[in-house]
PDB file of C-alpha atoms in Angstrom:
ATOM      1  CA  MET A   1     103.343  85.155  96.995  1.00 96.00           C
ATOM      2  CA  MET A   2      99.597  85.649  97.428  1.00 98.00           C
ATOM      3  CA  ILE A   3      98.218  88.410  99.628  1.00 98.00           C
ATOM      4  CA  LYS A   4      94.739  89.500 100.665  1.00 98.00           C
ATOM      5  CA  VAL A   5      93.957  93.162 100.099  1.00 99.00           C
ATOM      6  CA  LYS A   6      91.069  95.313 101.239  1.00 98.00           C
ATOM      7  CA  ILE A   7      90.977  98.483  99.169  1.00 98.00           C
ATOM      8  CA  PHE A   8      89.462 101.794 100.255  1.00 98.00           C
ATOM      9  CA  PRO A   9      88.841 103.950  97.148  1.00 97.00           C
ATOM     10  CA  GLY A  10      88.216 107.687  97.224  1.00 96.00           C
ATOM     11  CA  ILE A  11      90.381 108.333 100.312  1.00 95.00           C
ATOM     12  CA  ARG A  12      92.333 111.598 100.519  1.00 95.00           C
ATOM     13  CA  LYS A  13      95.522 110.126 102.043  1.00 96.00           C
ATOM     14  CA  GLU A  14      96.928 107.099 100.189  1.00 98.00           C
ATOM     15  CA  GLY A  15      98.845 104.320 101.867  1.00 97.00           C
ATOM     16  CA  VAL A  16      99.577 100.616 102.284  1.00 98.00           C
ATOM     17  CA  MET A  17      99.265  99.021 105.719  1.00 97.00           C
ATOM     18  CA  GLU A  18      99.967  95.399 106.610  1.00 97.00           C
ATOM     19  CA  ARG A  19      97.293  94.329 109.108  1.00 97.00           C
ATOM     20  CA  SER A  20      98.672  90.823 109.617  1.00 96.00           C
ATOM     21  CA  LYS A  21     100.912  88.440 107.708  1.00 96.00           C
ATOM     22  CA  GLY A  22      99.702  88.476 104.113  1.00 95.00           C
ATOM     23  CA  VAL A  23      96.739  90.795 104.810  1.00 98.00           C
ATOM     24  CA  PHE A  24      96.909  94.420 103.674  1.00 98.00           C
ATOM     25  CA  GLU A  25      94.712  97.509 103.641  1.00 98.00           C
ATOM     26  CA  VAL A  26      95.325  99.927 100.793  1.00 98.00           C
ATOM     27  CA  LYS A  27      93.844 103.417 100.593  1.00 98.00           C
ATOM     28  CA  VAL A  28      93.723 105.090  97.169  1.00 98.00           C
ATOM     29  CA  LYS A  29      92.572 108.524  95.995  1.00 98.00           C
ATOM     30  CA  GLU A  30      90.935 107.222  92.834  1.00 97.00           C
ATOM     31  CA  LYS A  31      87.286 106.223  92.839  1.00 95.00           C
ATOM     32  CA  ALA A  32      86.208 102.693  91.979  1.00 93.00           C
ATOM     33  CA  GLU A  33      85.286 103.609  88.404  1.00 94.00           C
ATOM     34  CA  GLN A  34      86.591 102.088  85.163  1.00 95.00           C
ATOM     35  CA  GLY A  35      89.389 100.236  86.959  1.00 95.00           C
ATOM     36  CA  LYS A  36      91.097 103.430  88.161  1.00 97.00           C
ATOM     37  CA  ALA A  37      91.301 102.291  91.797  1.00 97.00           C
ATOM     38  CA  ASN A  38      92.664  98.880  90.749  1.00 98.00           C
ATOM     39  CA  LYS A  39      95.340 100.519  88.600  1.00 98.00           C
ATOM     40  CA  ARG A  40      96.406 102.724  91.510  1.00 98.00           C
ATOM     41  CA  LEU A  41      96.349  99.685  93.829  1.00 98.00           C
ATOM     42  CA  ILE A  42      98.876  97.952  91.567  1.00 98.00           C
ATOM     43  CA  GLU A  43     101.055 101.082  91.481  1.00 98.00           C
ATOM     44  CA  LEU A  44     101.078 101.424  95.280  1.00 98.00           C
ATOM     45  CA  LEU A  45     101.758  97.729  95.910  1.00 98.00           C
ATOM     46  CA  SER A  46     104.636  97.732  93.414  1.00 98.00           C
ATOM     47  CA  LYS A  47     106.188 100.703  95.235  1.00 98.00           C
ATOM     48  CA  HIS A  48     105.609  99.075  98.635  1.00 97.00           C
ATOM     49  CA  PHE A  49     107.318  95.817  97.606  1.00 97.00           C
ATOM     50  CA  GLN A  50     109.890  97.645  95.418  1.00 98.00           C
ATOM     51  CA  ILE A  51     109.047  95.652  92.295  1.00 98.00           C
ATOM     52  CA  SER A  52     107.755  96.567  88.838  1.00 98.00           C
ATOM     53  CA  GLU A  53     104.031  96.900  88.212  1.00 98.00           C
ATOM     54  CA  ASN A  54     103.962  93.871  85.903  1.00 97.00           C
ATOM     55  CA  GLN A  55     104.902  91.693  88.910  1.00 98.00           C
ATOM     56  CA  VAL A  56     101.620  92.589  90.659  1.00 98.00           C
ATOM     57  CA  LYS A  57      98.391  90.970  89.443  1.00 98.00           C
ATOM     58  CA  ILE A  58      94.848  90.971  90.812  1.00 98.00           C
ATOM     59  CA  ILE A  59      93.792  87.307  90.839  1.00 98.00           C
ATOM     60  CA  SER A  60      90.253  87.702  92.165  1.00 98.00           C
ATOM     61  CA  GLY A  61      87.972  90.467  93.368  1.00 97.00           C
ATOM     62  CA  SER A  62      88.626  92.982  90.606  1.00 94.00           C
ATOM     63  CA  LYS A  63      85.139  94.427  91.140  1.00 95.00           C
ATOM     64  CA  ARG A  64      85.062  94.053  94.941  1.00 97.00           C
ATOM     65  CA  ARG A  65      86.893  95.701  97.816  1.00 97.00           C
ATOM     66  CA  ASN A  66      88.379  92.404  99.014  1.00 98.00           C
ATOM     67  CA  LYS A  67      90.936  91.069  96.551  1.00 98.00           C
ATOM     68  CA  MET A  68      93.503  88.323  96.173  1.00 99.00           C
ATOM     69  CA  VAL A  69      96.700  89.678  94.661  1.00 98.00           C
ATOM     70  CA  SER A  70      99.723  87.823  93.326  1.00 98.00           C
ATOM     71  CA  ILE A  71     103.136  89.371  94.031  1.00 97.00           C
ATOM     72  CA  LYS A  72     106.083  87.956  92.066  1.00 96.00           C
ATOM     73  CA  ILE A  73     109.283  88.634  93.972  1.00 86.00           C
TER      74      ILE A  73
END
């Protein structure tokens, strides 16, 4: 399954919100430095979908706020 994600790095309260079918907003505490926010994004999405982290992969947008993410369920 492919989803669109808009990430908000450096936010105090973390969370995953589905805005519409297949479109998510994810807030992470980590700043967008050295892939830290992307790593936390993968952790939060894996918890949200109740899957392991290796089933979540950023397909495009690794250096942008808007990303395409593959979820293997």
